[in-house]
């Protein structure tokens, strides 16, 4: 039986997405996965990131060569919704935490509407009740519709999946 902090590949919960799956990495962060995005396809660079802090992280990539060499998850689809389904079918969903910032990977914190006055467009402020903010980069998030992916909602099993990124001013 796997430890709560391990995925089906036997490594710790951290995930690394390379240059070929940056959008996927951002969506996985919103789902609550700790995902480091490496905007490189250089094997040495990615290998260093995977093995930081004596914690082996699992690589997610579209590169057959990298997936084979670094024992990563090979994503076959070009569609982000389908990529999420591919990845979620291969890792333990219990490894997921709180939603994270799609830009910097910090865990999002619930905030009141009063805290975000003037930081989101007026129509967003008036249309939504729940907001979260990133304590690291300051971005504001709210429930939105652009993360409704076909079939992924049930796989993710989280109401926070629909969080939408907003720019703080």
Rosetta silent file (secondary structure, phi, psi, omega in degrees, C-alpha in Angstrom):
SEQUENCE: XXXXXXXXXXXXXXXXXXXXXXXXXXXXXXXXXXXXXXXXXXXXXXXXXXXXXXXXXXXXXXXXXXXXXXXXXXXXXXXXXXXXXXXXXXXXXXXXXXXXXXXXXXXXXXXXXXXXXXXXXXXXXXXXXXXXXXXXXXXXXXXXXXXXXXXXXXXXXXXXXXXXXXXXX
SCORE:     score description
SCORE:     0.000 S_00000001
   1 L     0.000  140.196 -177.557    0.000    0.000    0.000 S_00000001
   2 L   -79.630  143.384  170.790    1.256    3.466   -0.883 S_00000001
   3 L   -63.653  150.423  179.309    2.065    6.098    1.689 S_00000001
   4 L   -54.848  -29.868 -177.551   -0.290    9.106    1.577 S_00000001
   5 L   -93.332   12.294 -179.932    2.625   11.189    0.250 S_00000001
   6 E  -116.087  152.853  175.271    3.477    8.818   -2.581 S_00000001
   7 L  -105.739 -177.800 -175.867    2.055    8.418   -6.051 S_00000001
   8 L   -66.922   -9.313  177.057    1.741    5.256   -8.116 S_00000001
   9 L   -91.377   -1.117  176.413    5.297    5.763   -9.332 S_00000001
  10 L    82.146    6.825  178.974    6.598    5.356   -5.778 S_00000001
  11 L  -106.646  169.791 -178.075    7.989    8.877   -5.517 S_00000001
  12 E   -64.066  171.619 -170.603    6.963   11.758   -3.299 S_00000001
  13 L   -68.481  -17.699 -178.923    3.996   13.942   -4.156 S_00000001
  14 L   -63.134  140.323  177.928    5.919   16.645   -5.955 S_00000001
  15 E  -119.900  150.122  176.187    5.401   16.810   -9.682 S_00000001
  16 E  -126.459  124.039  174.989    7.578   18.443  -12.327 S_00000001
  17 E  -107.157  132.137  179.630    6.158   19.577  -15.654 S_00000001
  18 L   -89.988 -174.097 -176.854    8.605   20.377  -18.415 S_00000001
  19 H   -55.906  -26.081 -176.082    8.332   22.854  -21.279 S_00000001
  20 H   -78.670  -13.605 -175.907    6.018   20.523  -23.223 S_00000001
  21 H  -138.284   42.799 -178.998    3.209   20.599  -20.613 S_00000001
  22 H   -61.980  -46.157 -179.652    3.273   24.058  -18.969 S_00000001
  23 H   -60.885  -41.411  177.679   -0.516   24.585  -19.281 S_00000001
  24 H   -60.142  -44.996  179.317   -1.136   21.186  -17.719 S_00000001
  25 H   -57.789  -41.678  179.529    1.158   22.075  -14.826 S_00000001
  26 H   -65.432  -39.314  178.714   -0.799   25.257  -14.118 S_00000001
  27 H   -68.133  -38.644  178.319   -4.104   23.369  -14.092 S_00000001
  28 H   -65.414  -34.612  175.353   -2.687   20.721  -11.744 S_00000001
  29 H   -60.731  -45.531 -179.521   -1.592   23.494   -9.371 S_00000001
  30 H   -62.159  -31.897  176.857   -5.162   24.809   -9.282 S_00000001
  31 L   -73.384  -11.676  176.991   -6.302   21.277   -8.447 S_00000001
  32 L   106.876   10.916  178.341   -3.988   21.376   -5.423 S_00000001
  33 L   -90.556  142.231  175.973   -0.932   19.480   -6.637 S_00000001
  34 L   -78.488  105.232 -174.063    2.570   20.697   -5.838 S_00000001
  35 E  -125.423  120.420  172.632    3.910   21.214   -9.358 S_00000001
  36 E   -93.582  129.270 -179.798    7.227   22.728  -10.303 S_00000001
  37 E  -104.010  120.993  179.735    7.214   23.993  -13.882 S_00000001
  38 L  -109.061  112.231 -177.535   10.563   23.855  -15.645 S_00000001
  39 L   -84.451   62.158 -179.511   10.529   25.843  -18.845 S_00000001
  40 L  -155.263  157.159  172.927   13.209   23.663  -20.372 S_00000001
  41 L  -121.464   16.081  178.221   13.501   20.341  -22.133 S_00000001
  42 L   -77.159  122.009 -175.802   17.152   19.862  -21.161 S_00000001
  43 H   -56.720  -44.437 -177.880   17.554   16.477  -19.469 S_00000001
  44 H   -63.825  -44.334  179.442   20.250   17.641  -17.027 S_00000001
  45 H   -61.407  -47.685 -178.134   18.230   20.671  -15.883 S_00000001
  46 H   -65.924  -40.563  179.413   15.077   18.624  -15.373 S_00000001
  47 H   -61.152  -39.792  177.825   16.956   15.846  -13.582 S_00000001
  48 H   -62.296  -43.569 -179.242   18.377   18.382  -11.080 S_00000001
  49 H   -65.604  -41.289 -178.684   14.893   19.720  -10.342 S_00000001
  50 H   -62.883  -33.859 -174.688   13.452   16.231   -9.925 S_00000001
  51 L  -103.592   21.745  178.833   16.097   15.282   -7.368 S_00000001
  52 H   -72.803  149.056  176.249   16.150   18.457   -5.253 S_00000001
  53 H    54.840   33.208 -179.992   16.035   18.210   -1.459 S_00000001
  54 H    54.840   18.373  176.613   16.470   14.412   -1.535 S_00000001
  55 L  -113.111  114.503  176.749   12.837   14.140   -2.633 S_00000001
  56 L   -74.871  127.473  178.112   12.334   12.462   -5.961 S_00000001
  57 L  -105.255  158.600 -179.101    9.566   14.168   -7.872 S_00000001
  58 E   -95.463  127.361  177.780    7.661   12.685  -10.767 S_00000001
  59 E   -80.132  139.047  171.593    8.222   14.181  -14.204 S_00000001
  60 E  -120.464  127.221 -174.678    5.253   14.820  -16.477 S_00000001
  61 E  -155.722  163.029  170.980    6.160   15.335  -20.130 S_00000001
  62 L   -98.762   -2.195 -179.465    5.180   14.768  -23.745 S_00000001
  63 L   -86.767  115.189  178.370    8.756   13.709  -24.537 S_00000001
  64 H   -59.874  -40.800 -179.349    9.069    9.944  -24.843 S_00000001
  65 H   -60.419  -49.524 -179.629   12.831   10.222  -24.398 S_00000001
  66 H   -66.460  -42.203 -179.847   12.578   12.182  -21.127 S_00000001
  67 H   -60.383  -41.749  179.795    9.753   10.038  -19.754 S_00000001
  68 H   -67.863  -50.318 -175.298   11.772    6.891  -20.415 S_00000001
  69 H   -65.271  -38.747 -174.559   15.085    8.235  -19.097 S_00000001
  70 L  -107.365   16.044  178.847   13.652    9.843  -15.941 S_00000001
  71 L    51.896   47.197 -177.943   10.833    7.337  -15.253 S_00000001
  72 L   -98.043 -179.785  176.977    8.201   10.016  -15.794 S_00000001
  73 E   -90.456  120.673  177.354    4.602   10.112  -16.856 S_00000001
  74 E   -88.882  121.410  178.170    4.272   10.338  -20.617 S_00000001
  75 L   -96.980  127.706 -175.687    1.290   12.451  -21.664 S_00000001
  76 L   -96.837  -33.538 -175.158   -0.043   11.514  -25.082 S_00000001
  77 L   -77.480  155.032  172.358   -2.900   13.955  -25.663 S_00000001
  78 L   -96.400   -9.492 -178.170   -2.561   17.534  -26.897 S_00000001
  79 L   -90.609  125.161 -175.697   -5.817   18.488  -25.143 S_00000001
  80 H   -60.330  -39.670  177.907   -5.306   19.817  -21.592 S_00000001
  81 H   -58.882  -46.360  179.445   -8.551   18.243  -20.319 S_00000001
  82 H   -68.568  -33.751  177.157   -7.457   14.851  -21.579 S_00000001
  83 H   -63.265  -41.971  178.403   -3.947   15.401  -20.206 S_00000001
  84 H   -60.834  -44.329  178.440   -5.414   15.998  -16.746 S_00000001
  85 H   -60.223  -43.051  178.964   -7.385   12.772  -17.046 S_00000001
  86 H   -59.120  -48.206 -176.692   -4.227   10.900  -18.107 S_00000001
  87 H   -68.379  -46.672 -178.737   -2.221   12.214  -15.154 S_00000001
  88 H   -62.755  -27.042  178.191   -4.959   11.792  -12.547 S_00000001
  89 L   -75.154  -13.478 -176.718   -5.417    8.180  -13.609 S_00000001
  90 L  -109.359  -11.370  179.102   -1.730    7.539  -12.828 S_00000001
  91 L  -120.204  161.069  179.968   -1.230    9.361   -9.522 S_00000001
  92 L   -76.532  126.385  179.103   -2.951    9.088   -6.157 S_00000001
  93 H   -68.520  -19.462  179.310   -5.631   11.736   -5.750 S_00000001
  94 H   -69.023  -13.770 -179.723   -4.991   11.695   -1.963 S_00000001
  95 H   -77.915   -7.863 -177.392   -1.704   13.499   -2.626 S_00000001
  96 L   -75.888  142.606  177.151   -3.631   16.626   -3.574 S_00000001
  97 L  -114.654 -147.490  177.263   -3.695   19.546   -1.130 S_00000001
  98 L   -72.453  155.209  177.027   -5.301   22.960   -1.173 S_00000001
  99 L   -55.091  145.684 -178.423   -5.577   24.819   -4.481 S_00000001
 100 E  -118.409  160.465  176.682   -2.345   26.531   -5.477 S_00000001
 101 L   -66.267  131.065 -179.219   -1.516   29.632   -7.441 S_00000001
 102 L   -68.775  -19.524 -177.951   -1.226   28.774  -11.120 S_00000001
 103 L   -92.844  -46.453 -172.202    1.690   31.196  -11.465 S_00000001
 104 L  -117.598   -4.719  174.127    3.929   30.662   -8.423 S_00000001
 105 L    78.696    6.293  177.150    2.673   27.397   -6.841 S_00000001
 106 L   -75.567  149.928  177.926    1.953   28.865   -3.367 S_00000001
 107 E   -68.938  136.467 -179.358   -1.132   27.564   -1.545 S_00000001
 108 E   -78.911  150.036 -178.895   -4.110   29.887   -1.925 S_00000001
 109 E  -120.923  134.774  176.852   -5.747   31.456    1.112 S_00000001
 110 E   -61.910  140.914  177.180   -9.440   32.261    1.515 S_00000001
 111 E  -139.967  159.584 -179.503  -10.086   35.992    1.785 S_00000001
 112 L   -84.986  162.548  178.264  -13.094   38.198    2.347 S_00000001
 113 H   -61.494  -34.759 -179.564  -14.646   40.430   -0.272 S_00000001
 114 H   -61.772  -31.705 -178.940  -13.545   43.451    1.753 S_00000001
 115 H   -69.974  -19.355 -174.461   -9.919   42.375    1.329 S_00000001
 116 H  -113.845   11.326  178.044  -10.125   42.546   -2.459 S_00000001
 117 L   -54.426  127.007  179.060  -11.994   45.803   -3.004 S_00000001
 118 L    79.866   -0.501 -178.477  -10.424   47.489   -6.042 S_00000001
 119 L  -102.751   -9.984  176.178   -8.250   44.475   -6.841 S_00000001
 120 L  -131.839  159.017  177.365  -10.658   42.741   -9.256 S_00000001
 121 L   -57.312  148.346 -177.337  -12.983   44.168  -11.918 S_00000001
 122 H   -54.661  -44.896 -178.497  -16.258   45.531  -10.521 S_00000001
 123 H   -64.360  -30.516  176.302  -18.423   42.963  -12.327 S_00000001
 124 H   -70.928  -46.163  179.726  -16.337   40.137  -10.805 S_00000001
 125 H   -57.125  -41.535 -178.107  -16.576   41.690   -7.351 S_00000001
 126 H   -79.982  -21.833 -174.928  -20.362   41.958   -7.681 S_00000001
 127 H   -92.021  -19.697 -174.350  -20.840   38.524   -9.283 S_00000001
 128 L  -125.854  150.889 -179.576  -18.902   36.296   -6.881 S_00000001
 129 L  -105.871  -33.311 -176.032  -18.879   35.761   -3.132 S_00000001
 130 L  -101.326  132.292  177.535  -15.842   33.512   -2.602 S_00000001
 131 E  -137.269  152.340  173.011  -12.317   34.675   -3.305 S_00000001
 132 E  -131.826  154.631  177.273   -8.834   33.366   -2.595 S_00000001
 133 E  -131.786  158.643  177.856   -5.530   35.127   -2.858 S_00000001
 134 E   -94.525  121.187 -179.102   -1.931   34.078   -3.280 S_00000001
 135 L   -70.692  -16.554 -177.654    0.176   35.144   -0.302 S_00000001
 136 L   -89.903  -52.675 -175.221    3.328   35.046   -2.429 S_00000001
 137 L  -107.320   -8.438  174.727    2.482   36.916   -5.653 S_00000001
 138 L    84.346    1.550 -179.523   -0.790   38.601   -4.632 S_00000001
 139 L   -67.091  148.990 -179.499   -2.991   37.302   -7.438 S_00000001
 140 E  -107.526  139.617 -179.917   -6.710   36.986   -6.693 S_00000001
 141 E  -124.685  150.264  176.970   -8.750   33.915   -7.663 S_00000001
 142 E  -147.386  164.280  178.635  -12.498   33.327   -7.863 S_00000001
 143 E   -68.447  130.654 -179.231  -14.849   30.589   -9.034 S_00000001
 144 L  -140.678 -178.937 -175.277  -15.163   30.705  -12.784 S_00000001
 145 L  -105.376  -10.245 -173.449  -16.278   28.615  -15.712 S_00000001
 146 L   -77.857   -2.902  174.969  -13.162   28.365  -17.874 S_00000001
 147 L  -103.997   16.633  176.795  -11.779   25.414  -15.913 S_00000001
 148 L   -80.269   97.746 -179.395  -14.791   23.189  -16.580 S_00000001
 149 L   -99.837  142.034 -179.798  -13.067   20.354  -18.349 S_00000001
 150 L   -56.256  117.458  174.704  -14.959   17.447  -19.796 S_00000001
 151 L    77.958  -13.638 -174.315  -14.979   14.566  -17.320 S_00000001
 152 H   -80.832  -28.146 -178.986  -12.288   16.033  -15.104 S_00000001
 153 H   -53.591  -48.023 -179.253  -14.634   17.513  -12.534 S_00000001
 154 H   -67.448  -37.853  178.181  -15.534   14.058  -11.231 S_00000001
 155 H   -64.665  -41.448 -177.363  -11.913   12.888  -11.295 S_00000001
 156 H   -72.001  -34.099  177.209  -10.732   15.929   -9.377 S_00000001
 157 L    52.459   45.936  178.450  -13.587   15.610   -6.863 S_00000001
 158 L  -146.975  135.733  178.731  -13.132   19.133   -5.584 S_00000001
 159 H   -71.676  -21.455 -178.869  -15.324   22.229   -5.681 S_00000001
 160 H   -79.366   -3.576 -179.290  -12.219   24.432   -5.865 S_00000001
 161 H   -57.259  -31.054 -174.660  -11.301   22.999   -9.262 S_00000001
 162 H   -83.344    9.418 -179.039  -13.165   25.862  -10.954 S_00000001
 163 E   -59.091  140.577 -175.977  -10.968   28.559   -9.429 S_00000001
 164 E  -119.470  141.769 -176.653  -10.098   31.229  -11.900 S_00000001
 165 E   -85.900  138.013  174.560   -7.010   33.426  -11.873 S_00000001
 166 E  -130.646  152.563  178.942   -7.280   37.173  -11.634 S_00000001
 167 L   -85.667  133.228  171.887   -4.646   39.825  -11.622 S_00000001
 168 L   -87.253  151.301 -176.804   -4.285   41.882   -8.477 S_00000001
 169 L  -106.288    0.000    0.000   -3.636   45.537   -9.047 S_00000001
